[in-house]
PDB file of C-alpha atoms and ligand atoms in Angstrom:
ATOM      1  CA  MET A1126      31.813  44.458 -21.889  1.00 89.00           C
ATOM      2  CA  ILE A1127      31.472  40.957 -19.518  1.00 97.00           C
ATOM      3  CA  LYS A1128      35.628  41.570 -18.978  1.00 97.00           C
ATOM      4  CA  GLU A1129      35.540  44.881 -18.630  1.00 98.00           C
ATOM      5  CA  THR A1130      33.150  44.259 -15.816  1.00 98.00           C
ATOM      6  CA  ILE A1131      35.043  41.872 -13.949  1.00 98.00           C
ATOM      7  CA  ASN A1132      37.961  43.874 -13.850  1.00 98.00           C
ATOM      8  CA  LYS A1133      36.790  46.866 -12.793  1.00 98.00           C
ATOM      9  CA  LEU A1134      34.420  44.893 -10.095  1.00 98.00           C
ATOM     10  CA  LYS A1135      37.915  43.062  -8.856  1.00 96.00           C
ATOM     11  CA  SER A1136      39.275  46.298  -8.467  1.00 96.00           C
ATOM     12  CA  GLU A1137      36.705  48.263  -6.631  1.00 97.00           C
ATOM     13  CA  LEU A1138      35.652  45.255  -3.861  1.00 98.00           C
ATOM     14  CA  PRO A1139      37.348  44.953  -0.988  1.00 98.00           C
ATOM     15  CA  ALA A1140      39.583  41.738  -0.934  1.00 97.00           C
ATOM     16  CA  THR A1141      37.682  39.939   1.768  1.00 96.00           C
ATOM     17  CA  VAL A1142      34.302  40.207  -1.099  1.00 98.00           C
ATOM     18  CA  LYS A1143      34.310  37.138  -3.236  1.00 98.00           C
ATOM     19  CA  LEU A1144      32.588  37.605  -6.258  1.00 98.00           C
ATOM     20  CA  VAL A1145      30.276  35.248  -7.479  1.00 98.00           C
ATOM     21  CA  ALA A1146      29.301  35.862 -10.954  1.00 98.00           C
ATOM     22  CA  VAL A1147      25.375  34.864 -11.128  1.00 98.00           C
ATOM     23  CA  SER A1148      24.924  33.643 -14.711  1.00 98.00           C
ATOM     24  CA  LYS A1149      21.266  32.050 -14.763  1.00 97.00           C
ATOM     25  CA  PHE A1150      19.227  32.799 -18.192  1.00 96.00           C
ATOM     26  CA  HIS A1151      23.162  33.421 -19.536  1.00 97.00           C
ATOM     27  CA  PRO A1152      24.183  30.782 -22.288  1.00 96.00           C
ATOM     28  CA  PHE A1153      27.443  28.666 -21.574  1.00 97.00           C
ATOM     29  CA  GLU A1154      29.409  31.060 -23.503  1.00 96.00           C
ATOM     30  CA  ALA A1155      28.852  34.026 -21.684  1.00 97.00           C
ATOM     31  CA  ILE A1156      30.298  31.845 -18.497  1.00 98.00           C
ATOM     32  CA  GLU A1157      33.099  30.852 -21.069  1.00 97.00           C
ATOM     33  CA  GLU A1158      33.919  34.254 -21.283  1.00 98.00           C
ATOM     34  CA  ALA A1159      34.066  35.511 -17.749  1.00 98.00           C
ATOM     35  CA  TYR A1160      36.061  32.729 -16.435  1.00 98.00           C
ATOM     36  CA  LEU A1161      38.182  33.380 -19.274  1.00 97.00           C
ATOM     37  CA  ALA A1162      38.606  36.979 -18.070  1.00 97.00           C
ATOM     38  CA  GLY A1163      39.120  35.833 -14.623  1.00 97.00           C
ATOM     39  CA  GLN A1164      35.813  34.661 -12.857  1.00 98.00           C
ATOM     40  CA  ARG A1165      36.011  31.825 -10.719  1.00 98.00           C
ATOM     41  CA  ILE A1166      32.605  31.363  -9.202  1.00 98.00           C
ATOM     42  CA  PHE A1167      29.239  31.230 -11.157  1.00 98.00           C
ATOM     43  CA  ALA A1168      26.015  31.080  -9.581  1.00 98.00           C
ATOM     44  CA  GLU A1169      22.425  29.320 -11.176  1.00 98.00           C
ATOM     45  CA  SER A1170      19.411  29.102  -9.450  1.00 98.00           C
ATOM     46  CA  ARG A1171      17.044  27.080 -11.392  1.00 98.00           C
ATOM     47  CA  PRO A1172      18.503  23.195 -11.243  1.00 98.00           C
ATOM     48  CA  GLN A1173      17.659  21.859 -14.732  1.00 98.00           C
ATOM     49  CA  GLU A1174      19.926  25.179 -16.111  1.00 98.00           C
ATOM     50  CA  LEU A1175      22.622  24.176 -13.819  1.00 98.00           C
ATOM     51  CA  LEU A1176      23.213  20.831 -14.905  1.00 98.00           C
ATOM     52  CA  ALA A1177      22.466  21.430 -18.318  1.00 98.00           C
ATOM     53  CA  LYS A1178      25.510  24.009 -18.069  1.00 98.00           C
ATOM     54  CA  VAL A1179      27.682  21.478 -16.115  1.00 98.00           C
ATOM     55  CA  ARG A1180      27.237  19.261 -19.039  1.00 98.00           C
ATOM     56  CA  ARG A1181      28.279  21.542 -22.020  1.00 98.00           C
ATOM     57  CA  LEU A1182      30.977  21.875 -20.147  1.00 98.00           C
ATOM     58  CA  ASP A1183      31.837  18.119 -20.058  1.00 97.00           C
ATOM     59  CA  GLU A1184      31.249  18.096 -24.105  1.00 98.00           C
ATOM     60  CA  ILE A1185      33.836  21.198 -24.694  1.00 97.00           C
ATOM     61  CA  ARG A1186      36.018  19.669 -22.740  1.00 98.00           C
ATOM     62  CA  ALA A1187      35.649  15.836 -24.512  1.00 98.00           C
ATOM     63  CA  GLU A1188      35.312  18.125 -27.875  1.00 97.00           C
ATOM     64  CA  ARG A1189      38.685  19.692 -27.097  1.00 96.00           C
ATOM     65  CA  GLY A1190      40.157  16.156 -25.611  1.00 98.00           C
ATOM     66  CA  GLU A1191      41.162  18.757 -22.777  1.00 98.00           C
ATOM     67  CA  PRO A1192      39.295  17.088 -19.468  1.00 97.00           C
ATOM     68  CA  ASP A1193      40.478  19.823 -17.610  1.00 97.00           C
ATOM     69  CA  TYR A1194      39.336  22.517 -18.956  1.00 98.00           C
ATOM     70  CA  MET A1195      38.136  25.224 -16.728  1.00 98.00           C
ATOM     71  CA  SER A1196      38.276  22.735 -14.032  1.00 97.00           C
ATOM     72  CA  ASP A1197      38.811  25.112 -11.669  1.00 98.00           C
ATOM     73  CA  ILE A1198      35.003  26.504 -12.154  1.00 98.00           C
ATOM     74  CA  GLU A1199      33.169  26.812  -9.112  1.00 98.00           C
ATOM     75  CA  TRP A1200      29.128  26.555  -9.105  1.00 98.00           C
ATOM     76  CA  HIS A1201      26.983  28.197  -6.414  1.00 98.00           C
ATOM     77  CA  PHE A1202      23.280  27.232  -6.514  1.00 98.00           C
ATOM     78  CA  ILE A1203      20.604  30.600  -5.219  1.00 98.00           C
ATOM     79  CA  GLY A1204      17.338  29.597  -5.895  1.00 97.00           C
ATOM     80  CA  HIS A1205      14.522  28.046  -4.158  1.00 96.00           C
ATOM     81  CA  LEU A1206      15.747  24.418  -4.637  1.00 98.00           C
ATOM     82  CA  GLN A1207      13.106  21.608  -3.794  1.00 98.00           C
ATOM     83  CA  THR A1208      13.789  18.593  -2.568  1.00 98.00           C
ATOM     84  CA  ASN A1209      13.279  16.382  -5.582  1.00 98.00           C
ATOM     85  CA  LYS A1210      15.828  18.190  -7.234  1.00 98.00           C
ATOM     86  CA  LEU A1211      18.518  17.748  -5.282  1.00 98.00           C
ATOM     87  CA  LYS A1212      21.076  15.327  -7.211  1.00 98.00           C
ATOM     88  CA  MET A1213      20.308  17.976  -9.969  1.00 98.00           C
ATOM     89  CA  VAL A1214      22.418  20.105  -7.886  1.00 98.00           C
ATOM     90  CA  LEU A1215      24.131  18.700  -5.045  1.00 98.00           C
ATOM     91  CA  PRO A1216      26.360  16.667  -6.821  1.00 98.00           C
ATOM     92  CA  TYR A1217      27.730  19.630  -8.549  1.00 98.00           C
ATOM     93  CA  VAL A1218      28.147  22.644  -6.270  1.00 98.00           C
ATOM     94  CA  SER A1219      30.723  24.147  -3.673  1.00 98.00           C
ATOM     95  CA  LEU A1220      28.006  25.798  -2.374  1.00 98.00           C
ATOM     96  CA  VAL A1221      24.335  25.956  -1.641  1.00 98.00           C
ATOM     97  CA  GLN A1222      22.975  29.637  -0.651  1.00 98.00           C
ATOM     98  CA  SER A1223      19.627  29.439  -0.250  1.00 98.00           C
ATOM     99  CA  VAL A1224      18.563  27.077   2.289  1.00 98.00           C
ATOM    100  CA  ASP A1225      15.412  28.522   2.962  1.00 96.00           C
ATOM    101  CA  SER A1226      13.261  25.644   5.016  1.00 96.00           C
ATOM    102  CA  LEU A1227      14.119  23.315   7.698  1.00 96.00           C
ATOM    103  CA  HIS A1228      12.559  20.760   5.759  1.00 97.00           C
ATOM    104  CA  LEU A1229      15.061  21.239   2.202  1.00 98.00           C
ATOM    105  CA  LEU A1230      18.252  21.299   5.313  1.00 98.00           C
ATOM    106  CA  GLU A1231      16.957  17.921   6.465  1.00 98.00           C
ATOM    107  CA  ALA A1232      16.811  16.436   3.024  1.00 98.00           C
ATOM    108  CA  ILE A1233      20.518  17.603   1.985  1.00 98.00           C
ATOM    109  CA  ASP A1234      21.740  16.561   5.405  1.00 98.00           C
ATOM    110  CA  LYS A1235      20.261  12.922   4.352  1.00 98.00           C
ATOM    111  CA  TRP A1236      21.409  13.188   0.471  1.00 98.00           C
ATOM    112  CA  GLY A1237      24.887  13.952   1.810  1.00 98.00           C
ATOM    113  CA  GLU A1238      24.494  10.970   4.196  1.00 98.00           C
ATOM    114  CA  ALA A1239      23.728   8.554   1.420  1.00 98.00           C
ATOM    115  CA  ASN A1240      27.037   9.675  -0.886  1.00 98.00           C
ATOM    116  CA  ALA A1241      29.207  10.600   1.500  1.00 98.00           C
ATOM    117  CA  LYS A1242      29.288  14.334   1.232  1.00 98.00           C
ATOM    118  CA  VAL A1243      29.347  17.102   3.245  1.00 98.00           C
ATOM    119  CA  ILE A1244      27.106  20.142   1.920  1.00 98.00           C
ATOM    120  CA  GLU A1245      28.565  23.627   2.615  1.00 98.00           C
ATOM    121  CA  VAL A1246      25.059  25.737   3.068  1.00 98.00           C
ATOM    122  CA  LEU A1247      23.905  29.662   3.638  1.00 98.00           C
ATOM    123  CA  LEU A1248      21.031  29.970   5.650  1.00 97.00           C
ATOM    124  CA  GLU A1249      18.492  31.826   4.165  1.00 97.00           C
ATOM    125  CA  PRO A1250      16.442  34.270   5.947  1.00 95.00           C
ATOM    126  CA  HIS A1251      13.503  36.657   5.408  1.00 90.00           C
ATOM    127  CA  VAL A1252      13.988  39.890   6.423  1.00 83.00           C
ATOM    128  CA  THR A1253      11.575  41.950   4.190  1.00 77.00           C
ATOM    129  CA  SER A1254       8.103  42.078   4.134  1.00 69.00           C
ATOM    130  CA  GLU A1255       9.015  40.839   0.746  1.00 68.00           C
ATOM    131  CA  GLN A1256       9.293  37.667   0.958  1.00 58.00           C
ATOM    132  CA  THR A1257       6.915  36.399   3.596  1.00 58.00           C
ATOM    133  CA  LYS A1258       6.812  32.907   1.374  1.00 65.00           C
ATOM    134  CA  GLN A1259      10.066  31.743   1.505  1.00 81.00           C
ATOM    135  CA  GLY A1260      13.102  31.825   3.811  1.00 92.00           C
ATOM    136  CA  PHE A1261      13.675  31.350   7.664  1.00 95.00           C
ATOM    137  CA  ASP A1262      11.965  33.854  10.338  1.00 93.00           C
ATOM    138  CA  PRO A1263      15.204  35.032  11.623  1.00 92.00           C
ATOM    139  CA  ASP A1264      13.559  33.225  15.370  1.00 93.00           C
ATOM    140  CA  GLU A1265      13.405  29.522  13.362  1.00 94.00           C
ATOM    141  CA  LEU A1266      17.077  30.541  12.024  1.00 95.00           C
ATOM    142  CA  MET A1267      18.537  30.490  15.513  1.00 94.00           C
ATOM    143  CA  ASN A1268      16.502  27.459  16.203  1.00 94.00           C
ATOM    144  CA  VAL A1269      17.892  25.132  13.859  1.00 94.00           C
ATOM    145  CA  LEU A1270      21.705  26.832  14.536  1.00 94.00           C
ATOM    146  CA  SER A1271      20.914  25.159  18.444  1.00 92.00           C
ATOM    147  CA  THR A1272      20.462  21.942  17.071  1.00 92.00           C
ATOM    148  CA  ALA A1273      23.491  22.569  14.037  1.00 92.00           C
ATOM    149  CA  ASP A1274      25.934  19.675  15.623  1.00 91.00           C
ATOM    150  CA  GLY A1275      22.495  17.294  14.480  1.00 94.00           C
ATOM    151  CA  TYR A1276      23.435  17.539  11.002  1.00 96.00           C
ATOM    152  CA  GLU A1277      26.581  15.918  10.239  1.00 96.00           C
ATOM    153  CA  HIS A1278      26.453  16.323   6.465  1.00 97.00           C
ATOM    154  CA  ILE A1279      26.069  19.997   6.529  1.00 97.00           C
ATOM    155  CA  ARG A1280      29.070  22.186   7.236  1.00 97.00           C
ATOM    156  CA  PHE A1281      26.802  25.837   7.839  1.00 96.00           C
ATOM    157  CA  ARG A1282      28.876  28.513   6.491  1.00 97.00           C
ATOM    158  CA  GLY A1283      26.922  31.982   6.645  1.00 97.00           C
ATOM    159  CA  ILE A1284      23.816  33.589   5.482  1.00 97.00           C
ATOM    160  CA  MET A1285      22.228  34.279   2.322  1.00 98.00           C
ATOM    161  CA  GLY A1286      20.079  37.585   2.203  1.00 96.00           C
ATOM    162  CA  MET A1287      18.223  39.638  -0.291  1.00 94.00           C
ATOM    163  CA  ALA A1288      17.219  43.695   0.211  1.00 94.00           C
ATOM    164  CA  THR A1289      13.875  45.007  -0.655  1.00 92.00           C
ATOM    165  CA  PHE A1290      13.231  45.415  -4.230  1.00 90.00           C
ATOM    166  CA  THR A1291      13.008  49.049  -4.245  1.00 92.00           C
ATOM    167  CA  ASP A1292      14.699  52.534  -4.924  1.00 93.00           C
ATOM    168  CA  ASP A1293      14.351  53.466  -1.209  1.00 95.00           C
ATOM    169  CA  GLU A1294      18.015  53.802   0.056  1.00 97.00           C
ATOM    170  CA  ALA A1295      16.909  53.870   3.421  1.00 97.00           C
ATOM    171  CA  VAL A1296      15.088  50.798   2.896  1.00 95.00           C
ATOM    172  CA  VAL A1297      17.531  48.656   1.632  1.00 96.00           C
ATOM    173  CA  ARG A1298      20.559  49.935   3.845  1.00 97.00           C
ATOM    174  CA  SER A1299      17.510  49.247   6.995  1.00 96.00           C
ATOM    175  CA  ASP A1300      17.059  45.465   5.362  1.00 95.00           C
ATOM    176  CA  PHE A1301      20.620  44.866   5.191  1.00 97.00           C
ATOM    177  CA  SER A1302      21.354  46.297   8.677  1.00 97.00           C
ATOM    178  CA  ARG A1303      19.081  43.644  10.226  1.00 96.00           C
ATOM    179  CA  ILE A1304      20.722  41.305   8.069  1.00 96.00           C
ATOM    180  CA  LYS A1305      24.173  41.832   9.459  1.00 97.00           C
ATOM    181  CA  ALA A1306      22.385  41.719  13.215  1.00 96.00           C
ATOM    182  CA  LEU A1307      21.404  38.746  12.516  1.00 96.00           C
ATOM    183  CA  ALA A1308      24.255  37.407  11.500  1.00 95.00           C
ATOM    184  CA  ASP A1309      25.863  39.182  14.420  1.00 94.00           C
ATOM    185  CA  SER A1310      23.942  37.632  17.096  1.00 94.00           C
ATOM    186  CA  ILE A1311      24.209  33.918  15.454  1.00 94.00           C
ATOM    187  CA  ARG A1312      28.148  34.134  16.299  1.00 91.00           C
ATOM    188  CA  GLU A1313      27.231  35.851  19.955  1.00 92.00           C
ATOM    189  CA  VAL A1314      25.223  33.232  20.830  1.00 93.00           C
ATOM    190  CA  TYR A1315      26.706  30.001  19.210  1.00 91.00           C
ATOM    191  CA  PRO A1316      30.350  30.940  19.385  1.00 86.00           C
ATOM    192  CA  GLY A1317      31.015  27.672  18.480  1.00 83.00           C
ATOM    193  CA  LEU A1318      29.740  27.886  15.003  1.00 81.00           C
ATOM    194  CA  VAL A1319      32.113  30.857  14.520  1.00 76.00           C
ATOM    195  CA  SER A1320      35.345  30.169  13.106  1.00 82.00           C
ATOM    196  CA  ASP A1321      32.627  28.702  10.197  1.00 92.00           C
ATOM    197  CA  PHE A1322      29.593  30.866  10.130  1.00 94.00           C
ATOM    198  CA  THR A1323      32.124  33.818   8.469  1.00 95.00           C
ATOM    199  CA  GLU A1324      29.929  34.238   4.959  1.00 97.00           C
ATOM    200  CA  LEU A1325      27.696  37.085   4.827  1.00 98.00           C
ATOM    201  CA  SER A1326      26.174  36.969   0.791  1.00 98.00           C
ATOM    202  CA  ILE A1327      24.258  39.969   0.720  1.00 98.00           C
ATOM    203  CA  GLY A1328      24.453  42.673  -2.547  1.00 98.00           C
ATOM    204  CA  MET A1329      23.544  42.620  -6.620  1.00 98.00           C
ATOM    205  CA  SER A1330      24.216  44.521  -8.842  1.00 97.00           C
ATOM    206  CA  ASP A1331      21.876  47.583  -7.870  1.00 96.00           C
ATOM    207  CA  ASP A1332      22.884  47.148  -4.283  1.00 97.00           C
ATOM    208  CA  TYR A1333      26.211  45.466  -3.990  1.00 98.00           C
ATOM    209  CA  PRO A1334      28.487  48.944  -2.959  1.00 98.00           C
ATOM    210  CA  ILE A1335      25.976  49.237  -0.181  1.00 98.00           C
ATOM    211  CA  ALA A1336      25.801  45.340   1.142  1.00 98.00           C
ATOM    212  CA  VAL A1337      29.817  46.208   1.455  1.00 98.00           C
ATOM    213  CA  GLU A1338      29.445  48.837   3.980  1.00 98.00           C
ATOM    214  CA  TYR A1339      27.088  46.042   6.129  1.00 98.00           C
ATOM    215  CA  GLY A1340      29.917  43.469   5.886  1.00 98.00           C
ATOM    216  CA  SER A1341      28.862  41.594   3.196  1.00 98.00           C
ATOM    217  CA  THR A1342      31.920  38.701   1.867  1.00 98.00           C
ATOM    218  CA  MET A1343      30.336  37.647  -1.281  1.00 98.00           C
ATOM    219  CA  VAL A1344      28.375  39.694  -3.762  1.00 98.00           C
ATOM    220  CA  ARG A1345      25.908  38.010  -6.039  1.00 98.00           C
ATOM    221  CA  ILE A1346      26.327  40.255  -9.618  1.00 98.00           C
ATOM    222  CA  GLY A1347      24.382  39.158 -12.464  1.00 98.00           C
ATOM    223  CA  SER A1348      22.593  41.777 -14.820  1.00 97.00           C
ATOM    224  CA  MET A1349      25.810  44.472 -14.388  1.00 98.00           C
ATOM    225  CA  ILE A1350      28.149  41.414 -15.814  1.00 98.00           C
ATOM    226  CA  PHE A1351      26.310  39.433 -17.902  1.00 97.00           C
ATOM    227  CA  GLY A1352      23.522  42.175 -19.529  1.00 95.00           C
ATOM    228  CA  GLU A1353      19.860  41.802 -19.098  1.00 91.00           C
ATOM    229  CA  ARG A1354      18.066  38.911 -18.152  1.00 88.00           C
ATOM    230  CA  ASN A1355      15.334  37.677 -20.838  1.00 78.00           C
ATOM    231  CA  TYR A1356      12.702  35.791 -18.580  1.00 75.00           C
TER     232      TYR A1356
HETATM  233  C1  PLP B 657      18.816  36.621 -10.178  1.00 73.52           C
HETATM  234  C2  PLP B 657      20.124  37.189  -8.183  1.00 73.52           C
HETATM  235  C3  PLP B 657      20.949  37.721  -8.142  1.00 73.52           C
HETATM  236  C4  PLP B 657      21.507  38.456  -9.423  1.00 73.52           C
HETATM  237  O1  PLP B 657      20.958  39.746  -9.420  1.00 73.52           O
HETATM  238  P1  PLP B 657      21.533  41.031 -10.567  1.00 73.52           P
HETATM  239  O2  PLP B 657      20.614  42.226  -9.874  1.00 73.52           O
HETATM  240  O3  PLP B 657      20.705  40.267 -11.687  1.00 73.52           O
HETATM  241  O4  PLP B 657      22.410  41.077 -10.282  1.00 73.52           O
HETATM  242  C5  PLP B 657      21.316  37.614  -6.893  1.00 73.52           C
HETATM  243  N1  PLP B 657      20.405  36.858  -6.001  1.00 73.52           N
HETATM  244  C6  PLP B 657      20.234  36.072  -6.124  1.00 73.52           C
HETATM  245  C7  PLP B 657      19.168  35.216  -5.287  1.00 73.52           C
HETATM  246  C8  PLP B 657      19.355  36.412  -7.218  1.00 73.52           C
HETATM  247  O5  PLP B 657      18.253  35.417  -7.817  1.00 73.52           O
END
């Protein structure tokens, strides 16, 4: 099933859209199955769980005496990240998609400086009425980018957004359209960022075909690939 779904998604998605397999709450074996089916990018939303999976892979490599097994796997982080958990996440991920506050952004920059690393990030705006607690206010997000040069250990790659959790397609469309408009206006206002600020991470299992219509470059798909999650 995992393999069939991955193949179906890959054939369906335009070549410009990357498939990110959201493996949270699923065991490492499910990730391995997806990897063997050709999937390379996986996303987790909890630091502890990410770390456990990274370590499980290390164990498997040691057990099999194959240090390079699955060596081209790529991890993304997509959950709320507390600044005291950075060291559990930043050494292992190629992209933090869920930078949702100035406080977090500054902490990541500092961590990058201390660890001689540049961290690629997406900024997460809140555009729906549901997400008032997390995410940048769109105006605040524009302000942050006006000082982008000051973050020497951050590479701003784009935006991650979520539509309202609803069956009402019109609402989902209006959310995606606002997220896309925000990304477009950033590119317009800050042309210096343009070459790097290319990612628009929108679309999940239930709404990815719509997200693709609104310019998604990265869809984050969990339950459709791995089945329902047991929280
Ligand atoms: C869990 C999660 C997903 C995947 O959701 P599905 O509906 O299972 O595809 C995508 N993005 C974020 C930020 C998530 O937390």
